[in-house]
Structure formats: C-alpha cells, structure tokens
PDB file of C-alpha atoms in Angstrom:
ATOM      1  CA  MET Z   1     101.195 118.145  96.833  1.00  0.00           C
ATOM      2  CA  ARG Z   2      98.689 115.921  94.058  1.00  0.00           C
ATOM      3  CA  ILE Z   3      98.021 113.106  95.965  1.00  0.00           C
ATOM      4  CA  LEU Z   4      95.561 109.995  95.242  1.00  0.00           C
ATOM      5  CA  LEU Z   5      93.925 108.885  98.548  1.00  0.00           C
ATOM      6  CA  VAL Z   6      92.651 105.012  98.598  1.00  0.00           C
ATOM      7  CA  GLU Z   7      90.285 103.935 102.216  1.00  0.00           C
ATOM      8  CA  ASP Z   8      86.688 102.401 102.111  1.00  0.00           C
ATOM      9  CA  ASN Z   9      85.672 103.573 104.677  1.00  0.00           C
ATOM     10  CA  PRO Z  10      83.798 106.896 104.641  1.00  0.00           C
ATOM     11  CA  LYS Z  11      84.341 107.597 108.391  1.00  0.00           C
ATOM     12  CA  GLN Z  12      88.039 107.541 108.231  1.00  0.00           C
ATOM     13  CA  LEU Z  13      88.404 108.300 104.094  1.00  0.00           C
ATOM     14  CA  GLU Z  14      86.811 111.837 104.911  1.00  0.00           C
ATOM     15  CA  PRO Z  15      88.773 113.611 108.214  1.00  0.00           C
ATOM     16  CA  LEU Z  16      91.960 112.903 106.300  1.00  0.00           C
ATOM     17  CA  GLN Z  17      90.852 114.484 103.121  1.00  0.00           C
ATOM     18  CA  THR Z  18      89.967 117.476 104.936  1.00  0.00           C
ATOM     19  CA  ALA Z  19      93.117 117.298 107.036  1.00  0.00           C
ATOM     20  CA  LEU Z  20      94.965 116.863 103.841  1.00  0.00           C
ATOM     21  CA  THR Z  21      92.950 119.517 101.745  1.00  0.00           C
ATOM     22  CA  GLN Z  22      93.587 122.162 104.870  1.00  0.00           C
ATOM     23  CA  ALA Z  23      97.700 121.123 105.038  1.00  0.00           C
ATOM     24  CA  GLY Z  24      98.364 122.457 101.542  1.00  0.00           C
ATOM     25  CA  HIS Z  25      97.410 119.431  99.655  1.00  0.00           C
ATOM     26  CA  LEU Z  26      95.202 118.370  96.228  1.00  0.00           C
ATOM     27  CA  VAL Z  27      93.613 115.168  97.048  1.00  0.00           C
ATOM     28  CA  ASP Z  28      91.485 112.824  95.408  1.00  0.00           C
ATOM     29  CA  GLY Z  29      89.810 110.955  97.766  1.00  0.00           C
ATOM     30  CA  ILE Z  30      88.239 107.512  96.147  1.00  0.00           C
ATOM     31  CA  GLN Z  31      87.049 104.593  98.456  1.00  0.00           C
ATOM     32  CA  ASP Z  32      87.547 101.208  95.558  1.00  0.00           C
ATOM     33  CA  GLY Z  33      90.537  99.310  93.886  1.00  0.00           C
ATOM     34  CA  GLU Z  34      89.487 100.080  90.667  1.00  0.00           C
ATOM     35  CA  THR Z  35      88.760 103.396  90.648  1.00  0.00           C
ATOM     36  CA  ALA Z  36      92.184 104.069  91.580  1.00  0.00           C
ATOM     37  CA  GLN Z  37      93.481 101.695  89.011  1.00  0.00           C
ATOM     38  CA  TRP Z  38      91.411 104.396  86.544  1.00  0.00           C
ATOM     39  CA  LEU Z  39      92.665 107.107  87.721  1.00  0.00           C
ATOM     40  CA  LEU Z  40      96.676 106.532  88.027  1.00  0.00           C
ATOM     41  CA  SER Z  41      96.417 105.379  84.169  1.00  0.00           C
ATOM     42  CA  HIS Z  42      94.725 108.899  82.965  1.00  0.00           C
ATOM     43  CA  LYS Z  43      96.264 111.135  85.407  1.00  0.00           C
ATOM     44  CA  ASP Z  44      99.844 111.993  87.931  1.00  0.00           C
ATOM     45  CA  TYR Z  45      99.981 111.883  91.209  1.00  0.00           C
ATOM     46  CA  ASP Z  46     102.514 113.175  93.286  1.00  0.00           C
ATOM     47  CA  LEU Z  47     101.452 110.454  96.410  1.00  0.00           C
ATOM     48  CA  LEU Z  48      99.607 108.219  97.074  1.00  0.00           C
ATOM     49  CA  ILE Z  49      97.330 106.124  99.544  1.00  0.00           C
ATOM     50  CA  LEU Z  50      96.779 103.488 100.096  1.00  0.00           C
ATOM     51  CA  ASP Z  51      94.244 101.570 102.298  1.00  0.00           C
ATOM     52  CA  TRP Z  52      95.531  97.849 102.540  1.00  0.00           C
ATOM     53  CA  MET Z  53      92.013  96.350 102.373  1.00  0.00           C
ATOM     54  CA  LEU Z  54      89.929  97.724  98.860  1.00  0.00           C
ATOM     55  CA  PRO Z  55      87.031  96.237  97.748  1.00  0.00           C
ATOM     56  CA  LYS Z  56      88.061  94.384  93.683  1.00  0.00           C
ATOM     57  CA  VAL Z  57      91.761  95.831  94.282  1.00  0.00           C
ATOM     58  CA  SER Z  58      94.160  95.594  97.474  1.00  0.00           C
ATOM     59  CA  GLY Z  59      96.237  98.299  98.246  1.00  0.00           C
ATOM     60  CA  VAL Z  60      99.228  95.671  98.242  1.00  0.00           C
ATOM     61  CA  ALA Z  61      98.332  95.061  94.400  1.00  0.00           C
ATOM     62  CA  LEU Z  62      98.123  98.676  93.064  1.00  0.00           C
ATOM     63  CA  CYS Z  63     100.825  99.355  94.708  1.00  0.00           C
ATOM     64  CA  GLN Z  64     102.782  96.578  92.800  1.00  0.00           C
ATOM     65  CA  GLN Z  65     100.943  97.316  89.787  1.00  0.00           C
ATOM     66  CA  TYR Z  66     101.593 101.060  89.697  1.00  0.00           C
ATOM     67  CA  ARG Z  67     105.824 100.186  90.298  1.00  0.00           C
ATOM     68  CA  GLN Z  68     105.867  97.986  87.696  1.00  0.00           C
ATOM     69  CA  SER Z  69     104.294 100.170  85.095  1.00  0.00           C
ATOM     70  CA  GLY Z  70     107.834 102.929  85.519  1.00  0.00           C
ATOM     71  CA  LYS Z  71     106.396 105.430  88.261  1.00  0.00           C
ATOM     72  CA  THR Z  72     108.006 106.249  90.708  1.00  0.00           C
ATOM     73  CA  ALA Z  73     105.430 108.772  93.116  1.00  0.00           C
ATOM     74  CA  PRO Z  74     105.927 107.587  96.720  1.00  0.00           C
ATOM     75  CA  VAL Z  75     103.614 105.532  98.083  1.00  0.00           C
ATOM     76  CA  LEU Z  76     102.293 105.057 101.323  1.00  0.00           C
ATOM     77  CA  MET Z  77     100.007 102.253 102.965  1.00  0.00           C
ATOM     78  CA  LEU Z  78      97.587 102.854 105.397  1.00  0.00           C
ATOM     79  CA  THR Z  79      96.125  99.158 107.040  1.00  0.00           C
ATOM     80  CA  ALA Z  80      95.854  98.237 109.727  1.00  0.00           C
ATOM     81  CA  LYS Z  81      98.171  94.724 109.727  1.00  0.00           C
ATOM     82  CA  ASP Z  82     100.460  95.685 111.397  1.00  0.00           C
ATOM     83  CA  ASN Z  83     102.713  92.637 111.961  1.00  0.00           C
ATOM     84  CA  THR Z  84     106.018  92.546 110.551  1.00  0.00           C
ATOM     85  CA  LEU Z  85     105.459  89.527 107.271  1.00  0.00           C
ATOM     86  CA  ASP Z  86     102.589  92.252 107.035  1.00  0.00           C
ATOM     87  CA  LYS Z  87     104.983  95.961 107.085  1.00  0.00           C
ATOM     88  CA  VAL Z  88     107.668  93.520 105.061  1.00  0.00           C
ATOM     89  CA  THR Z  89     104.819  92.667 102.570  1.00  0.00           C
ATOM     90  CA  SER Z  90     104.314  96.367 102.293  1.00  0.00           C
ATOM     91  CA  LEU Z  91     107.538  97.698 101.060  1.00  0.00           C
ATOM     92  CA  ASP Z  92     108.683  94.946  99.465  1.00  0.00           C
ATOM     93  CA  ALA Z  93     105.280  95.121  96.435  1.00  0.00           C
ATOM     94  CA  GLY Z  94     106.911  99.086  96.181  1.00  0.00           C
ATOM     95  CA  ALA Z  95     105.361 101.032  99.379  1.00  0.00           C
ATOM     96  CA  ASP Z  96     107.666 103.734 100.855  1.00  0.00           C
ATOM     97  CA  ASP Z  97     106.554 103.537 104.508  1.00  0.00           C
ATOM     98  CA  TYR Z  98     103.895 102.313 106.380  1.00  0.00           C
ATOM     99  CA  VAL Z  99     101.123 103.428 109.174  1.00  0.00           C
ATOM    100  CA  VAL Z 100      98.859 101.572 111.198  1.00  0.00           C
ATOM    101  CA  LYS Z 101      95.568 102.151 111.256  1.00  0.00           C
ATOM    102  CA  PRO Z 102      93.572 103.766 113.310  1.00  0.00           C
ATOM    103  CA  ALA Z 103      95.902 106.323 111.811  1.00  0.00           C
ATOM    104  CA  ASP Z 104      96.687 109.270 113.610  1.00  0.00           C
ATOM    105  CA  ILE Z 105      96.296 112.321 111.896  1.00  0.00           C
ATOM    106  CA  ILE Z 106      99.543 114.679 113.017  1.00  0.00           C
ATOM    107  CA  GLU Z 107     101.476 111.820 112.580  1.00  0.00           C
ATOM    108  CA  LEU Z 108     100.300 111.449 109.082  1.00  0.00           C
ATOM    109  CA  LEU Z 109     101.160 114.701 108.281  1.00  0.00           C
ATOM    110  CA  ALA Z 110     104.472 114.806 108.873  1.00  0.00           C
ATOM    111  CA  ARG Z 111     105.042 111.251 107.356  1.00  0.00           C
ATOM    112  CA  VAL Z 112     103.678 113.080 104.388  1.00  0.00           C
ATOM    113  CA  ARG Z 113     105.772 116.176 104.774  1.00  0.00           C
ATOM    114  CA  ALA Z 114     108.543 113.561 104.837  1.00  0.00           C
ATOM    115  CA  LEU Z 115     107.894 111.780 102.105  1.00  0.00           C
ATOM    116  CA  GLY Z 116     107.582 114.590 100.109  1.00  0.00           C
ATOM    117  CA  ARG Z 117     110.718 116.723 100.609  1.00  0.00           C
ATOM    118  CA  ARG Z 118     112.081 113.165  99.071  1.00  0.00           C
ATOM    119  CA  SER Z 119     111.981 115.459  95.665  1.00  0.00           C
ATOM    120  CA  PRO Z 120     115.196 116.749  94.702  1.00  0.00           C
ATOM    121  CA  LEU Z 121     113.039 120.360  95.052  1.00  0.00           C
ATOM    122  CA  TRP Z 122     111.757 120.560  98.426  1.00  0.00           C
ATOM    123  CA  THR Z 123     114.205 122.364 101.748  1.00  0.00           C
ATOM    124  CA  GLY Z 124     112.092 121.402 104.192  1.00  0.00           C
ATOM    125  CA  ASP Z 125     108.171 122.536 103.161  1.00  0.00           C
ATOM    126  CA  THR Z 126     109.342 125.272 100.931  1.00  0.00           C
ATOM    127  CA  ILE Z 127     109.920 123.983  97.192  1.00  0.00           C
ATOM    128  CA  ARG Z 128     113.131 126.274  95.950  1.00  0.00           C
ATOM    129  CA  VAL Z 129     113.962 126.230  91.453  1.00  0.00           C
ATOM    130  CA  ALA Z 130     117.064 128.881  91.313  1.00  0.00           C
ATOM    131  CA  ASP Z 131     116.227 131.729  93.064  1.00  0.00           C
ATOM    132  CA  LEU Z 132     112.423 131.985  93.944  1.00  0.00           C
ATOM    133  CA  GLN Z 133     111.218 130.042  97.016  1.00  0.00           C
ATOM    134  CA  LEU Z 134     107.453 128.723  98.224  1.00  0.00           C
ATOM    135  CA  HIS Z 135     106.660 128.308 101.044  1.00  0.00           C
ATOM    136  CA  LEU Z 136     104.316 125.153 102.215  1.00  0.00           C
ATOM    137  CA  THR Z 137     102.771 125.882 104.992  1.00  0.00           C
ATOM    138  CA  THR Z 138     102.332 130.042 105.092  1.00  0.00           C
ATOM    139  CA  LEU Z 139     101.184 129.765 100.247  1.00  0.00           C
ATOM    140  CA  LYS Z 140     104.248 132.768  99.569  1.00  0.00           C
ATOM    141  CA  ALA Z 141     106.503 133.148  96.613  1.00  0.00           C
ATOM    142  CA  GLU Z 142     109.548 134.250  97.647  1.00  0.00           C
ATOM    143  CA  ARG Z 143     112.783 135.876  95.353  1.00  0.00           C
ATOM    144  CA  GLY Z 144     115.700 137.205  97.521  1.00  0.00           C
ATOM    145  CA  ALA Z 145     114.112 140.252  99.808  1.00  0.00           C
ATOM    146  CA  LYS Z 146     110.571 140.502  98.576  1.00  0.00           C
ATOM    147  CA  ASP Z 147     107.328 137.899  98.275  1.00  0.00           C
ATOM    148  CA  THR Z 148     104.212 137.817  97.643  1.00  0.00           C
ATOM    149  CA  GLN Z 149     101.131 135.725  99.588  1.00  0.00           C
ATOM    150  CA  LEU Z 150      98.826 133.175  97.289  1.00  0.00           C
ATOM    151  CA  ALA Z 151      95.498 132.345  97.138  1.00  0.00           C
ATOM    152  CA  VAL Z 152      95.472 128.289  97.446  1.00  0.00           C
ATOM    153  CA  ARG Z 153      94.372 127.776  93.389  1.00  0.00           C
ATOM    154  CA  GLU Z 154      97.349 130.217  92.625  1.00  0.00           C
ATOM    155  CA  PHE Z 155      99.185 127.977  94.722  1.00  0.00           C
ATOM    156  CA  HIS Z 156      98.567 124.611  93.083  1.00  0.00           C
ATOM    157  CA  LEU Z 157      99.561 126.517  89.838  1.00  0.00           C
ATOM    158  CA  LEU Z 158     102.999 127.669  90.980  1.00  0.00           C
ATOM    159  CA  GLU Z 159     103.800 124.497  92.584  1.00  0.00           C
ATOM    160  CA  TYR Z 160     102.844 122.420  89.360  1.00  0.00           C
ATOM    161  CA  PHE Z 161     104.901 124.857  87.302  1.00  0.00           C
ATOM    162  CA  LEU Z 162     108.391 124.979  89.943  1.00  0.00           C
ATOM    163  CA  ARG Z 163     107.663 120.982  89.967  1.00  0.00           C
ATOM    164  CA  HIS Z 164     107.841 120.840  86.002  1.00  0.00           C
ATOM    165  CA  PRO Z 165     110.217 124.024  84.817  1.00  0.00           C
ATOM    166  CA  GLN Z 166     111.027 123.892  81.080  1.00  0.00           C
ATOM    167  CA  GLN Z 167     108.303 121.533  80.345  1.00  0.00           C
ATOM    168  CA  ILE Z 168     105.481 122.793  78.025  1.00  0.00           C
ATOM    169  CA  LEU Z 169     102.266 122.093  80.271  1.00  0.00           C
ATOM    170  CA  SER Z 170      98.499 121.394  77.737  1.00  0.00           C
ATOM    171  CA  ARG Z 171      95.819 123.214  79.197  1.00  0.00           C
ATOM    172  CA  PRO Z 172      94.026 119.713  80.660  1.00  0.00           C
ATOM    173  CA  GLN Z 173      97.315 118.883  81.735  1.00  0.00           C
ATOM    174  CA  LEU Z 174      96.499 121.872  83.617  1.00  0.00           C
ATOM    175  CA  GLU Z 175      92.984 121.427  84.070  1.00  0.00           C
ATOM    176  CA  GLN Z 176      93.637 117.490  85.041  1.00  0.00           C
ATOM    177  CA  ALA Z 177      96.799 119.230  87.815  1.00  0.00           C
ATOM    178  CA  LEU Z 178      94.270 121.485  89.379  1.00  0.00           C
ATOM    179  CA  TRP Z 179      91.211 120.658  90.003  1.00  0.00           C
ATOM    180  CA  GLU Z 180      89.759 117.258  92.336  1.00  0.00           C
ATOM    181  CA  CYS Z 181      88.410 114.193  90.309  1.00  0.00           C
ATOM    182  CA  GLY Z 182      85.271 114.360  88.784  1.00  0.00           C
ATOM    183  CA  THR Z 183      85.395 118.342  88.763  1.00  0.00           C
ATOM    184  CA  GLU Z 184      85.329 119.652  84.945  1.00  0.00           C
ATOM    185  CA  PRO Z 185      86.093 123.513  84.954  1.00  0.00           C
ATOM    186  CA  GLU Z 186      84.615 126.067  82.908  1.00  0.00           C
ATOM    187  CA  SER Z 187      86.412 126.931  79.322  1.00  0.00           C
ATOM    188  CA  ASN Z 188      87.729 130.486  80.429  1.00  0.00           C
ATOM    189  CA  VAL Z 189      88.861 129.129  84.503  1.00  0.00           C
ATOM    190  CA  LEU Z 190      92.312 128.693  83.405  1.00  0.00           C
ATOM    191  CA  THR Z 191      93.433 131.817  80.824  1.00  0.00           C
ATOM    192  CA  THR Z 192      92.506 133.249  84.110  1.00  0.00           C
ATOM    193  CA  LEU Z 193      93.355 131.259  86.258  1.00  0.00           C
ATOM    194  CA  VAL Z 194      96.890 132.094  85.264  1.00  0.00           C
ATOM    195  CA  ARG Z 195      96.937 135.430  84.615  1.00  0.00           C
ATOM    196  CA  ARG Z 196      96.424 136.016  89.014  1.00  0.00           C
ATOM    197  CA  LEU Z 197      99.025 134.270  88.989  1.00  0.00           C
ATOM    198  CA  ARG Z 198     101.178 136.124  86.819  1.00  0.00           C
ATOM    199  CA  GLN Z 199      99.878 139.450  88.287  1.00  0.00           C
ATOM    200  CA  ARG Z 200     100.868 137.949  91.759  1.00  0.00           C
ATOM    201  CA  LEU Z 201     104.507 137.566  90.304  1.00  0.00           C
ATOM    202  CA  GLN Z 202     104.827 140.574  88.940  1.00  0.00           C
ATOM    203  CA  HIS Z 203     105.642 141.880  92.932  1.00  0.00           C
ATOM    204  CA  ILE Z 204     108.275 139.505  92.851  1.00  0.00           C
ATOM    205  CA  GLU Z 205     109.904 140.550  89.805  1.00  0.00           C
ATOM    206  CA  ALA Z 206     109.007 136.871  88.630  1.00  0.00           C
ATOM    207  CA  ASP Z 207     105.441 137.318  85.708  1.00  0.00           C
ATOM    208  CA  ASP Z 208     107.772 136.575  82.996  1.00  0.00           C
ATOM    209  CA  TRP Z 209     108.905 133.220  84.104  1.00  0.00           C
ATOM    210  CA  ILE Z 210     105.031 131.871  82.355  1.00  0.00           C
ATOM    211  CA  GLU Z 211     105.292 131.884  78.715  1.00  0.00           C
ATOM    212  CA  THR Z 212     102.510 131.074  76.709  1.00  0.00           C
ATOM    213  CA  ILE Z 213     102.639 129.286  73.858  1.00  0.00           C
ATOM    214  CA  TYR Z 214     100.628 129.623  71.129  1.00  0.00           C
ATOM    215  CA  GLY Z 215      98.556 126.599  70.644  1.00  0.00           C
ATOM    216  CA  MET Z 216     100.402 123.823  73.188  1.00  0.00           C
ATOM    217  CA  GLY Z 217     100.050 125.935  76.681  1.00  0.00           C
ATOM    218  CA  TYR Z 218     102.433 126.922  79.065  1.00  0.00           C
ATOM    219  CA  ARG Z 219     106.230 126.977  80.135  1.00  0.00           C
ATOM    220  CA  LEU Z 220     107.947 127.980  83.486  1.00  0.00           C
ATOM    221  CA  VAL Z 221     111.371 129.321  82.658  1.00  0.00           C
ATOM    222  CA  PRO Z 222     113.043 130.594  85.818  1.00  0.00           C
ATOM    223  CA  LYS Z 223     114.701 133.773  84.685  1.00  0.00           C
ATOM    224  CA  ALA Z 224     117.676 135.148  86.443  1.00  0.00           C
ATOM    225  CA  SER Z 225     117.759 137.562  88.455  1.00  0.00           C
ATOM    226  CA  GLN Z 226     118.014 140.869  87.559  1.00  0.00           C
ATOM    227  CA  ASN Z 227     119.840 142.697  91.295  1.00  0.00           C
TER     228      ASN Z 227
END
C-alpha cells in the first residue's frame, strides 16, 4: 500500500517508516501537518497514519479535512492521548483506528494489515483480481498453477495496477504512486519497469493484461485464462 506517515519525532518516525517499508509498503514519512496537507491535495494514498500532536496542523485537523474532501482511505491515529474522550474525538474526526504511543511496531503492522484488508480486493495478505493473486508477504504473482517472483518495485507497480483495473493511468500518476516523495525518476525508468513487469507476467500468461495507451499511459485489463 501507499502510506502517508506523519510523525514529528524523528526517533519514532524512522523506525516506523523502516518497519512499514520492510513489510512491503511504499511510505512517505514527513514531520509536520502543513507538508501533509500539501501531499494530500496532490497525491492519493491507501492509508494515512497521523500523529495527533503535529507542528502547524494537528493530526485530528488533518483527518477532518481529509474526510471533508471526500477521500475515503483508512486513517490510523497515533497519539500519546489515551483517555476515552480523546479516542472518541479521534474516531469522530474520521479516524478508523487508534494506537497509543509508544506504539508496539508488531501491533501497528497488524493494524495496518487489518485496515488494508477493508478493500474488497484483499483476502488475507493477498490481493485478487479475476484469477490473478498477488501475495503481499512473498511478492509473488500467481495464476492457476503458475507463479512468478517479483522485485519490490515490480510488485508495487502490479499492486497499483490491480487496485485500479480498467483505468488509464498516466505516467505522472504512476510515478507519483511508485516513487517516494521528493524523488524524481529518470524519463525512461517507468518504461523499463513496465517492460520488466510484463516479462515477469509472461510466466503466468498475464503479460497481455497491461496495455499501452499511446499518448496517455497504461491500463490493466484482466483477461480470461485460456486453460
């Protein structure tokens, strides 16, 4: 999943970002609410993890603004506030879950998985579209009796395609989804990545699922198995 992690304490931000990244997620980790506001107005995320007490704009205010904008990705509030009124305030602001700091990283990862499974595409740690399954923990794509191992960036690209089937995805949209905030890939990197993913998908006879829409971008179109 693409995750926005906002935590003003770098001693807590860094281990959380590392753990989430090692769990297979793409993470934009930042330290203030104002930068988070800007990112949320320019990028789409699958999950938000917001510290309550942030410089400039609080996590609760960010959550309220996010919900008022009509966006629906799950929000996990991270805070040292632990009384009932604080939890009610957080949930009423639009948060879906609440973790008291200092956060246990194993518990936090479990809650992230649970929130990710709210998507109808996910079953356990697997995302499924038609007869193709993508496994979050092993980075394998599976179709029928065949499977193929993906590199991390290939996995994230296929995951994004599977989350947006039948949609034309522009090159800037894909680059924003796949590269960390502040990173700008070279012009041919995405083309090379799509070619590599298609080569991987040949092993499960799904390379023709990714169509090139000239002048516009790419589109994933699930195809029926020939078997």
